[in-house]
Amino acid sequence: MSSLVIVESPSKSKTIGKYLGKDYVVTSSKGHIRDLATSGKGGLGVDVENGYEPSYTINKDKKNVVKELKQYVKDADKVYLATDPDREGEAISWHLAQVLGIPMDEDNRVVFHEVTKRAVTEALQHPRQIDQDLVKSQETRRVLDRIIGFKLSKLLQRKIKSKSAGRVQSVALRLICEREAEINKFVPEEYWSVQAHFVKDGMEFTADLSKYKNKKIKLSSQEETDAVYNALNKEFVIETLKKTVKRRNSKAPFITSTLQQEASTKLGFKAKRTMQVAQSLYEGVDIGSETVGLITYMRTDSIRLAPEFISAAHDYIEENYGKQYVGRVKVSNKTENVQDAHEAIRPTDITRTPESIKSHLNTDQYKLYSLIYARALASLMCAAKVDATSVVLDNNDYKFNASGSRIQFDGYLKVYGQYEKNKDTFLPELVEGEHLESQKVDKEQHFTNPPARYSEAKLIKELEELGIGRPSTYATIIDTIVAREYVEMVDKTFKPTESGMLTNEKLVEYFDPIINVEYTAQMENELDEIANGEDTYLNAITTFENKFEPLLDKANKEMEKIEPKKTGEKCPECGGDLVIRKGRYGEFVACSNYPECKYIKKDPNDRTGQPTGETCPKCGSPMVYKRGRYGEFEACSNYPTCKYIKKKPREGDELIGKPTGDKCPNCGADVVWKRGRFGLFKACSNYPECKTIIKTPKEKK
């Protein structure tokens, strides 16, 4: 063996291995191989008294991986570190070099933003040294998160029984709680609208009251509205008519945050699902003729596109749609915080259309690739042109507005129209000075609405605009506050729970100087400065600790401790009060004198350890009831020698594999019931030769 290439993903290693041939061995670290230790003062893994020196330990599940990697390195003439092209990837390479004894002063770091043969082979021809500034930036973030997470979480667990707190997650929770407070204090205001209806040349249209004597009018009561209504007559005069051609420009190609937002609103994907699917498209998909990464790296803040892609896309647009559809390249107005100057998220080959590779993608991959492809292509197409007509009608000095629009030239909508609302609204042929008689005039009462709760897409947009966190962290932030039960989903929006409101209340009361939007955004800028060599790890950590520690001391002394709720019973072992506590599997009743007394009252409905009356089909031992995080289950009593767990029957299991009575429209075989991650579905029985899935009318809609 002459050369070893280490990436962090097994699927990416398989793709790249096919490109490089027998002179290379491509393997993976399967992500980070080590993390901060949990030893030392406060279990921080950081030597607070000696320059906050971090201490790292190899992850338990990576010890065999490290052992294998060391053997690979020993046998190799040259080692290349080809982890992801961002700060996290740079840090993984640094940790690998540290653990595997790879020289830091050699050019062994290779970076590519798409997993294609051209990009990988070109990157191997231009290796560089590990960027220590990027590594220090990532290390600073990790240490800050550890300090805040450990110290704040322990405080909140001890004082108010909250589960955890974090540098960025707590600010996201604060935004949600502040929005809920706005909703709770909101007082609806009454207002009225007046609308006139007309018919001309068989075409209906409406006009809305907007002004009185050219001043904006606001109707706040029925009395005011009735006065206007009674002052109107049936005859309206067209006072002004304006026709314009408006340009509707395409949007920039996706960055991480806009991809997450658009996938949420257009595809119904959660941020975590979007990133998982995008990762699979980036790392490589077998499309029959080759295995290739279909999109560029999906963690980016930049809308920049490579010149060669722009040229190829413009040629593709001209050839397939015509020269009139070729547009200009989008240029970013943002000058700061562009993460490592990555490209935007785009297809690696513009000729590889979604339809041409649909048979090689699963449903999620096809939907997301189609969205990314259309957005990147549309960003390089010209604007759509819309004929817009606006009319002002007068009736006794009351002004009514009507408008209409029609797409004159579809432009970028030719490829992105399916993802945007483009309904034409027509007006009949009208002329200034024309008199029209209204068919009827409506008046309607309304009330103002409170601010809307954050949907996932809106929360991500808010975090991005405020400079909170980074796009690659949004999915984790959201997952964390949901998993901690600080928020719940109500009508696809985030509503804070009682625990979330209490946690936020205490964080704001005692830690407002650091758990706020401005300070958190400032810290992100500081991390960028470290990445650019303009600040240092030690300065950032020291500055933060000098601000954080006094707040922590004050909270430890003054924050009131919430005592567990008493049940009114006494402990049978020590006579202490029995209280309700929370555990990993929910609430339970235990002695208030814990840890001196460890009595736990057994739930009368808990059958843990009792025989089920069946025997294990694998080893013949008795089956018993057990309890886990998802409730009661049945398992072998011979655990851990035998790990058999009886699967719970699910509704519809009896249908799986049975014919539905339909025939496959593609091959004529029986259609049968199958089960997937989202439940039962109908599919061709000839799978995998035929991959037809029969959608229900609801799914089609």
XYZ file of C-alpha atoms in Angstrom:
701
model
C 0.000 0.000 0.000
C 1.307 3.477 -0.830
C -1.404 5.975 0.245
C -4.086 6.019 2.931
C -7.067 8.396 2.782
C -9.120 8.866 5.968
C -12.596 10.355 5.771
C -15.182 10.441 8.565
C -18.054 8.631 6.865
C -18.145 4.950 5.849
C -20.457 5.659 2.897
C -18.150 8.431 1.679
C -15.134 6.106 1.981
C -16.863 3.562 -0.268
C -17.606 6.212 -2.898
C -14.081 7.663 -2.879
C -12.507 4.194 -2.838
C -14.087 3.514 -6.232
C -12.470 6.650 -7.659
C -8.880 6.127 -6.496
C -8.123 2.523 -7.369
C -5.691 -0.030 -5.944
C -2.889 2.417 -5.036
C -5.075 3.905 -2.296
C -6.835 2.550 0.749
C -9.814 4.681 1.795
C -11.212 4.194 5.281
C -13.292 6.169 7.772
C -13.052 7.350 11.369
C -16.875 7.167 11.662
C -17.017 10.728 12.958
C -15.089 12.092 15.949
C -12.743 9.562 17.563
C -12.374 11.505 20.810
C -13.998 14.192 22.916
C -13.384 16.209 26.051
C -12.841 13.989 29.062
C -15.251 14.104 32.002
C -12.446 14.096 34.561
C -10.892 16.964 36.483
C -12.562 19.771 38.401
C -16.315 19.674 37.849
C -15.920 16.899 35.292
C -15.254 19.538 32.636
C -12.265 17.885 31.025
C -10.612 21.317 31.170
C -7.768 22.382 33.456
C -9.252 25.642 34.705
C -6.143 26.584 36.689
C -3.663 26.080 33.849
C -4.823 28.090 30.890
C -8.046 26.079 30.434
C -6.031 23.313 28.834
C -8.481 20.722 27.443
C -8.060 17.028 28.116
C -9.307 14.553 25.522
C -10.186 10.890 25.721
C -10.939 8.375 22.985
C -14.651 7.575 22.767
C -15.482 4.094 24.044
C -17.169 3.093 20.795
C -14.133 4.202 18.766
C -11.353 2.221 20.458
C -11.469 -0.573 17.873
C -11.711 2.022 15.081
C -8.559 3.738 16.386
C -6.781 0.388 16.633
C -7.581 -0.377 12.983
C -6.578 3.121 11.862
C -3.209 2.841 13.599
C -2.479 -0.342 11.672
C -3.483 1.320 8.391
C -1.209 4.292 9.162
C 1.676 1.964 10.032
C 1.386 0.237 6.643
C 1.002 3.436 4.596
C 3.700 5.452 2.846
C 1.524 8.563 2.832
C -1.564 9.533 4.829
C -4.205 12.040 3.693
C -6.828 13.441 6.056
C -9.958 14.106 3.975
C -12.627 14.905 6.550
C -15.426 17.402 5.859
C -14.452 20.909 4.651
C -15.481 22.907 7.730
C -14.303 23.615 11.284
C -15.718 20.354 12.612
C -13.987 18.428 9.833
C -10.739 20.300 10.476
C -10.962 19.372 14.159
C -11.585 15.697 13.325
C -8.441 15.709 11.159
C -6.454 17.314 13.979
C -7.633 14.715 16.494
C -6.774 11.923 14.040
C -3.297 13.369 13.513
C -2.783 13.646 17.277
C -3.909 10.105 18.070
C -2.383 8.375 15.024
C 0.956 10.184 15.166
C 0.560 11.923 11.813
C 2.991 14.899 11.491
C 1.309 18.285 11.839
C 3.968 20.084 9.758
C 3.327 18.037 6.617
C 0.874 18.747 3.805
C -1.585 15.932 4.508
C -4.959 17.698 4.748
C -7.106 17.533 1.616
C -10.371 19.406 1.144
C -13.105 18.935 -1.451
C -16.643 20.318 -1.518
C -18.203 17.631 -3.682
C -17.683 13.885 -3.787
C -16.875 13.463 -7.457
C -13.845 11.844 -9.074
C -12.646 15.162 -10.489
C -12.945 17.020 -7.166
C -11.304 14.256 -5.098
C -8.358 13.631 -7.439
C -7.753 17.366 -7.786
C -7.808 17.827 -3.986
C -5.212 15.060 -3.549
C -2.889 17.013 -5.840
C -3.090 20.095 -3.590
C -2.834 19.002 0.077
C -2.135 21.540 2.809
C -1.330 21.541 6.505
C -4.092 21.334 9.099
C -5.454 24.839 9.741
C -4.770 25.376 13.441
C -6.934 28.514 13.575
C -9.983 26.541 12.440
C -9.143 23.836 14.968
C -8.862 26.381 17.784
C -12.180 27.933 16.805
C -13.904 24.548 17.019
C -12.119 23.759 20.281
C -13.223 27.077 21.768
C -16.842 26.348 20.843
C -16.621 22.857 22.338
C -15.066 24.049 25.609
C -17.530 26.931 25.968
C -20.429 24.556 25.394
C -18.986 22.112 27.943
C -18.494 24.788 30.619
C -21.964 26.260 30.173
C -23.658 22.913 29.653
C -22.133 21.186 32.667
C -22.266 24.030 35.152
C -25.668 25.424 34.196
C -27.254 22.008 33.836
C -26.089 20.874 37.278
C -27.426 24.078 38.824
C -30.830 23.773 37.150
C -31.131 20.059 37.913
C -30.422 20.685 41.577
C -32.588 23.782 41.970
C -35.612 23.369 39.691
C -35.326 19.784 38.334
C -34.720 20.963 34.755
C -32.851 18.561 32.517
C -30.181 20.742 30.931
C -29.137 24.129 29.592
C -26.869 25.121 26.736
C -25.200 28.153 25.240
C -27.381 28.293 22.116
C -30.325 26.021 22.941
C -31.249 28.253 25.884
C -31.422 31.316 23.626
C -33.640 29.414 21.171
C -35.887 28.451 24.112
C -35.930 32.097 25.207
C -37.164 33.215 21.781
C -39.996 30.675 21.937
C -40.947 31.655 25.494
C -40.869 35.382 24.708
C -43.129 34.796 21.726
C -45.546 32.852 23.969
C -45.544 35.737 26.458
C -46.463 38.131 23.631
C -49.322 35.827 22.649
C -50.606 35.591 26.241
C -50.671 39.352 26.787
C -52.096 40.108 23.361
C -55.418 41.965 23.363
C -57.343 41.625 20.061
C -58.399 44.860 18.396
C -61.579 45.145 16.367
C -61.458 46.390 12.792
C -63.788 46.314 9.801
C -63.330 45.948 6.066
C -65.528 47.133 3.208
C -65.408 45.415 -0.180
C -67.212 46.281 -3.410
C -68.054 43.597 -6.010
C -68.228 44.258 -9.755
C -68.955 42.396 -12.993
C -67.810 43.609 -16.418
C -67.750 41.628 -19.646
C -68.743 38.572 -17.655
C -65.678 38.877 -15.415
C -66.029 39.343 -11.652
C -63.586 41.348 -9.536
C -63.511 43.030 -6.142
C -62.108 46.285 -4.734
C -61.217 47.036 -1.103
C -61.774 50.299 0.748
C -58.400 51.890 1.547
C -58.704 55.693 1.871
C -61.050 58.609 2.432
C -60.075 61.852 0.691
C -56.647 60.319 -0.008
C -55.974 59.616 3.664
C -55.728 56.048 4.951
C -58.948 55.020 6.661
C -59.236 52.696 9.657
C -62.654 51.449 10.756
C -62.708 50.288 14.377
C -66.412 49.791 15.034
C -69.683 48.888 13.386
C -70.914 52.450 13.855
C -67.972 53.866 11.871
C -68.418 51.197 9.194
C -72.180 51.823 8.898
C -71.502 55.533 8.412
C -69.202 54.737 5.467
C -71.566 52.094 4.104
C -74.510 54.522 4.138
C -72.444 57.219 2.394
C -71.756 54.980 -0.610
C -73.914 54.726 -3.700
C -73.925 52.072 -6.390
C -71.924 54.055 -8.924
C -68.094 53.992 -8.787
C -65.716 55.939 -11.025
C -62.296 54.648 -12.106
C -60.083 57.465 -10.866
C -56.685 56.035 -11.864
C -55.547 52.970 -13.760
C -51.911 51.990 -13.875
C -50.343 49.199 -15.916
C -46.773 48.143 -15.228
C -44.483 45.237 -15.990
C -42.902 43.911 -12.803
C -39.855 41.701 -12.612
C -39.897 38.770 -10.215
C -36.321 37.673 -9.633
C -35.237 34.165 -8.732
C -33.759 33.506 -5.301
C -30.150 32.647 -4.580
C -29.079 28.996 -4.479
C -29.487 27.266 -1.146
C -27.317 27.699 1.897
C -27.861 25.393 4.852
C -30.471 27.513 6.623
C -32.533 28.315 3.512
C -32.482 24.646 2.491
C -33.823 23.677 5.922
C -36.515 26.363 5.726
C -37.637 25.532 2.193
C -37.590 21.770 2.817
C -39.753 22.392 5.886
C -42.372 24.544 4.119
C -42.378 22.822 0.705
C -41.622 19.182 1.581
C -42.680 18.942 5.233
C -39.185 17.789 6.276
C -37.858 18.501 9.763
C -34.389 20.068 9.864
C -32.801 16.831 11.087
C -34.396 14.832 8.282
C -33.285 17.395 5.700
C -29.671 17.211 6.859
C -29.662 13.407 6.955
C -30.996 13.162 3.406
C -28.636 15.894 2.168
C -25.707 14.054 3.781
C -26.577 10.899 1.828
C -26.786 12.879 -1.430
C -23.411 14.497 -0.720
C -21.570 11.330 0.297
C -22.483 9.318 -2.763
C -25.328 7.444 -4.424
C -25.064 4.469 -6.752
C -26.724 5.668 -9.952
C -25.967 2.543 -11.972
C -23.076 3.745 -14.112
C -21.125 5.066 -11.120
C -21.293 5.984 -7.455
C -21.142 9.738 -7.097
C -21.971 12.591 -4.748
C -24.999 14.318 -6.214
C -24.716 17.642 -4.365
C -21.950 19.825 -2.989
C -21.260 20.076 0.747
C -24.490 20.885 2.554
C -23.074 22.941 5.471
C -22.407 26.391 4.091
C -23.257 30.074 4.573
C -22.227 31.124 1.067
C -24.301 31.552 -2.118
C -21.168 31.484 -4.280
C -21.185 29.105 -7.255
C -18.110 27.732 -9.009
C -17.404 29.413 -12.386
C -17.378 26.030 -14.156
C -20.837 25.214 -12.780
C -22.183 28.624 -13.821
C -20.856 28.146 -17.339
C -22.284 24.617 -17.620
C -25.649 25.714 -16.196
C -25.927 28.678 -18.585
C -25.192 26.365 -21.519
C -27.809 23.916 -20.220
C -30.428 26.688 -19.850
C -29.788 28.053 -23.336
C -29.893 24.602 -24.925
C -33.040 23.388 -23.117
C -35.088 26.589 -22.638
C -33.637 29.203 -24.947
C -31.181 32.096 -24.687
C -33.884 34.401 -23.329
C -33.979 32.312 -20.123
C -30.296 32.816 -19.222
C -29.920 35.066 -16.179
C -27.267 36.704 -14.036
C -25.262 35.223 -11.185
C -26.495 36.105 -7.686
C -24.014 38.059 -5.553
C -24.158 38.043 -1.748
C -24.612 41.281 0.174
C -23.298 39.547 3.282
C -19.647 40.252 4.013
C -19.190 38.535 7.366
C -19.645 35.076 8.862
C -19.437 33.263 5.523
C -18.343 29.862 6.755
C -15.012 28.965 5.212
C -16.016 30.383 1.789
C -17.853 27.240 0.717
C -19.957 27.105 -2.388
C -23.720 27.145 -2.197
C -25.553 23.817 -2.164
C -25.919 22.739 -5.785
C -25.963 19.616 -7.971
C -22.482 18.399 -8.882
C -23.570 17.949 -12.504
C -26.340 20.084 -14.028
C -27.007 17.465 -16.722
C -27.873 14.918 -14.039
C -31.548 15.835 -13.808
C -33.761 14.486 -11.010
C -35.872 12.509 -13.487
C -32.820 10.854 -15.064
C -31.762 9.294 -11.748
C -35.146 8.955 -10.020
C -35.029 5.144 -10.113
C -31.794 5.178 -8.068
C -33.097 7.425 -5.282
C -35.476 6.776 -2.435
C -38.484 9.068 -2.056
C -36.824 11.530 0.340
C -33.652 11.726 -1.734
C -35.601 12.382 -4.918
C -37.714 15.135 -3.326
C -34.730 16.931 -1.792
C -32.482 16.541 -4.829
C -35.275 17.896 -7.043
C -35.612 20.940 -4.781
C -31.849 21.609 -4.682
C -31.492 21.085 -8.435
C -34.406 23.399 -9.297
C -33.225 26.141 -6.913
C -29.625 26.134 -8.211
C -30.738 26.121 -11.857
C -33.417 28.786 -11.286
C -30.893 31.062 -9.541
C -29.050 31.362 -12.875
C -32.192 32.044 -14.933
C -33.665 35.407 -15.780
C -36.514 37.105 -13.952
C -40.138 36.326 -14.635
C -42.119 39.250 -16.046
C -45.573 39.998 -14.685
C -48.154 42.329 -16.199
C -49.598 44.151 -13.187
C -52.692 46.368 -13.232
C -53.762 48.528 -10.294
C -57.012 50.475 -10.194
C -58.357 53.129 -7.815
C -62.145 53.551 -7.826
C -63.849 56.572 -6.242
C -67.235 56.727 -4.551
C -68.018 59.985 -2.710
C -64.307 60.489 -1.888
C -63.968 56.924 -0.594
C -61.152 55.177 -2.495
C -61.243 51.479 -3.330
C -58.280 49.503 -4.684
C -58.352 46.576 -7.104
C -55.416 44.773 -8.691
C -54.697 42.050 -11.186
C -51.616 40.287 -12.502
C -50.690 37.929 -15.292
C -47.390 36.218 -15.990
C -46.132 37.592 -19.294
C -42.854 35.618 -19.349
C -42.245 32.735 -16.938
C -38.415 33.070 -16.744
C -37.013 31.128 -13.785
C -40.537 29.896 -12.953
C -40.107 27.480 -15.844
C -38.134 25.243 -13.430
C -39.063 26.603 -9.970
C -42.746 27.397 -10.498
C -43.894 24.221 -8.739
C -42.386 25.545 -5.486
C -43.961 29.035 -5.647
C -47.506 30.370 -5.711
C -48.104 31.869 -9.151
C -51.848 32.229 -9.560
C -52.925 34.803 -12.139
C -55.609 37.291 -11.015
C -57.391 38.906 -13.954
C -59.169 42.238 -14.279
C -61.487 43.056 -17.194
C -60.514 45.766 -19.677
C -60.962 49.064 -17.832
C -60.318 52.734 -18.658
C -59.875 55.845 -16.529
C -63.069 57.841 -16.037
C -65.232 54.782 -16.618
C -68.330 54.423 -14.443
C -69.076 51.033 -12.922
C -72.076 49.928 -10.928
C -71.356 47.656 -7.975
C -73.265 44.415 -7.679
C -73.029 44.585 -3.894
C -70.923 46.052 -1.083
C -69.903 43.838 1.849
C -68.838 44.937 5.305
C -67.108 42.468 7.621
C -65.904 42.515 11.199
C -62.369 41.276 12.011
C -60.067 41.073 14.998
C -56.293 41.376 14.962
C -54.401 38.132 15.573
C -51.640 37.577 18.123
C -48.101 36.955 16.863
C -47.759 33.451 15.427
C -45.740 30.831 17.248
C -42.509 29.767 15.615
C -42.669 26.962 13.123
C -39.406 25.106 12.586
C -38.724 27.078 9.388
C -39.457 30.431 11.070
C -37.308 29.595 14.097
C -34.371 28.681 11.855
C -34.831 31.922 9.910
C -34.921 33.919 13.153
C -31.786 32.231 14.510
C -29.963 32.917 11.254
C -31.008 36.571 11.078
C -29.976 37.125 14.701
C -26.614 35.402 14.202
C -27.393 32.697 16.770
C -25.558 29.399 16.291
C -24.558 28.194 12.850
C -26.667 26.480 10.167
C -25.066 23.113 10.854
C -26.249 23.331 14.485
C -29.907 24.326 13.974
C -31.203 20.766 13.685
C -29.397 19.757 16.900
C -30.664 22.840 18.761
C -34.262 22.041 17.850
C -33.881 18.331 18.620
C -32.460 19.151 22.051
C -35.219 21.485 23.269
C -37.854 19.005 22.044
C -36.086 16.008 23.629
C -35.716 17.890 26.936
C -39.496 18.471 26.827
C -38.990 22.238 27.044
C -41.251 22.701 24.017
C -43.993 20.716 22.343
C -45.358 20.799 18.815
C -48.833 22.303 18.488
C -50.174 22.634 14.935
C -46.587 22.337 13.623
C -45.396 25.191 15.848
C -43.356 25.315 19.051
C -45.175 25.924 22.318
C -43.144 26.031 25.540
C -44.066 23.522 28.228
C -44.363 24.386 31.916
C -40.829 23.052 32.416
C -39.566 25.138 29.493
C -41.170 28.312 30.824
C -39.722 27.755 34.319
C -36.254 26.997 32.925
C -36.299 30.130 30.778
C -37.628 32.243 33.641
C -34.712 31.270 35.907
C -32.118 31.628 33.150
C -33.360 35.135 32.359
C -33.497 36.063 36.043
C -29.943 34.946 36.859
C -28.071 34.658 33.547
C -29.526 37.392 31.327
C -26.074 38.943 30.613
C -24.962 35.776 28.768
C -28.179 33.924 27.790
C -29.407 36.572 25.373
C -29.421 37.209 21.657
C -26.770 39.943 21.540
C -24.151 38.171 23.657
C -24.644 34.827 21.917
C -24.273 36.469 18.494
C -21.183 38.277 19.760
C -19.676 34.934 20.784
C -20.285 33.588 17.269
C -18.354 36.564 15.892
C -15.571 35.863 18.369
C -15.366 32.271 17.136
C -15.086 33.600 13.569
C -12.253 35.879 14.684
C -10.395 32.906 16.174
C -10.883 31.005 12.891
C -9.353 33.989 11.073
C -6.408 34.230 13.490
C -7.659 37.530 14.946
C -8.352 36.270 18.488
C -7.178 33.450 20.745
C -8.718 30.491 22.537
C -7.432 31.618 25.916
C -8.734 35.171 25.577
C -12.207 33.982 24.537
C -12.521 31.450 27.375
C -11.092 33.808 30.024
C -13.365 36.680 28.983
C -16.397 34.424 29.148
C -15.485 32.868 32.513
C -14.956 36.306 34.088
C -18.534 37.157 33.094
C -20.098 33.759 33.813
C -18.657 32.744 37.208
C -20.093 35.683 39.252
C -23.526 34.968 37.776
C -23.199 31.284 38.642
C -22.134 32.052 42.227
C -25.099 34.381 42.684
C -27.534 31.791 41.294
C -26.118 29.054 43.519
C -26.738 31.226 46.557
C -30.034 32.874 45.700
C -32.029 30.646 43.320
C -34.843 29.037 45.266
C -34.842 25.266 45.275
C -38.088 23.592 44.273
C -38.822 20.752 46.644
C -40.425 17.525 45.382
C -44.199 17.290 45.881
C -45.213 15.212 48.931
C -47.700 12.376 48.485
C -48.941 12.463 52.106
C -47.475 8.998 52.797
C -44.583 7.957 55.016
C -41.591 5.845 54.039
C -42.019 2.299 55.479
C -38.243 2.008 55.978
C -37.243 5.284 57.692
C -40.471 7.177 58.365
C -39.575 10.074 56.062
C -42.032 11.714 53.691
C -42.682 10.048 50.354
C -42.358 12.438 47.409
C -42.886 12.401 43.658
C -39.625 12.386 41.717
C -38.821 12.367 38.031
C -36.658 9.683 36.498
C -35.560 8.689 33.012
C -38.788 6.674 32.582
C -41.167 9.210 34.075
C -42.452 9.999 37.560
C -42.097 7.663 40.544
C -42.653 7.800 44.329
C -39.595 7.609 46.592
C -38.318 8.605 50.005
C -37.456 12.277 50.573
C -34.376 11.221 52.605
C -32.496 10.003 49.526
C -29.571 9.217 49.308
C -29.570 8.093 52.986
C -32.742 6.101 52.290
C -33.156 4.591 48.839
C -36.727 3.327 49.211
C -38.838 3.457 46.033
C -42.518 2.652 46.156
C -43.418 -0.033 43.699
C -46.093 0.820 41.159
C -48.946 -1.704 41.652
C -49.240 -1.897 37.874
C -45.531 -2.545 37.383
C -44.932 -6.196 36.445
C -41.154 -5.865 36.090
C -39.450 -9.223 36.735
C -42.670 -11.235 36.720
C -42.886 -14.247 34.357
C -45.060 -13.804 31.272
C -45.920 -17.507 31.100
C -43.951 -17.985 27.859
C -40.487 -19.327 27.145
C -37.772 -17.720 25.067
C -37.820 -19.116 21.505
C -34.024 -18.741 21.290
C -32.728 -20.336 24.522
C -35.806 -21.788 26.267
C -35.504 -19.623 29.413
C -38.624 -18.074 30.966
C -39.782 -14.787 29.501
C -40.278 -11.891 31.955
C -41.732 -8.390 31.913
C -39.228 -5.515 31.827
C -39.516 -1.758 31.645
C -37.588 0.678 29.457
C -37.843 4.262 28.279
C -40.830 3.407 26.054
C -42.705 1.453 28.701
C -43.209 -2.227 29.432
C -41.831 -4.973 27.179
C -41.254 -8.728 27.284
C -37.712 -10.148 27.206
C -35.676 -13.231 28.021
C -34.785 -13.678 31.695
C -31.345 -14.996 30.635
C -30.109 -11.503 29.711
C -27.288 -10.609 28.932
C -26.428 -14.122 27.720
C -29.591 -14.077 25.634
C -30.850 -10.703 24.374
C -34.139 -11.814 22.841
C -36.958 -9.231 23.046
C -40.463 -10.053 21.917
C -41.750 -7.631 19.354
C -45.053 -5.989 20.137
C -47.698 -6.586 17.476
C -48.711 -3.425 15.687
C -52.016 -2.555 14.096
C -52.044 -3.834 10.549
C -49.246 -6.430 10.971
C -51.647 -9.151 9.869
C -51.934 -7.454 6.448
C -48.217 -7.330 5.618
C -47.441 -9.314 2.472
C -51.105 -9.898 1.618
C -52.549 -8.761 -1.756
C -54.583 -5.564 -1.770
C -56.651 -6.649 -4.780
C -54.859 -4.189 -7.083
C -52.423 -4.883 -9.919
C -49.140 -3.065 -10.486
C -49.580 -0.557 -13.354
C -45.984 -1.118 -14.468
C -45.500 -4.912 -14.451
C -48.955 -6.363 -13.777
C -47.967 -8.211 -10.594
C -50.067 -8.218 -7.415
C -49.897 -5.141 -5.217
C -49.329 -6.103 -1.562
C -49.286 -4.407 1.824
C -45.865 -3.416 3.229
C -44.711 -1.493 6.270
C -42.229 1.383 6.244
C -41.013 3.942 8.736
C -44.247 5.919 8.281
C -46.669 2.981 8.478
C -48.463 0.671 6.034
C -48.282 1.306 2.299
C -49.112 -0.479 -0.950
C -46.319 -1.635 -3.266
C -45.567 -4.079 -6.058
C -44.870 -7.643 -4.910
C -42.003 -7.867 -7.449
C -39.753 -5.592 -5.400
C -36.808 -5.001 -5.900
C -37.162 -5.728 -9.638
C -40.179 -3.404 -9.690
C -40.224 -0.522 -7.190
C -43.726 0.787 -7.817
C -45.473 2.303 -4.796
C -49.216 2.917 -5.032
C -50.171 6.231 -3.450
C -53.576 6.832 -1.928
C -55.638 9.820 -3.166
C -54.688 11.719 0.007
C -50.973 11.085 -0.578
C -51.236 12.144 -4.212
C -52.872 15.365 -3.188
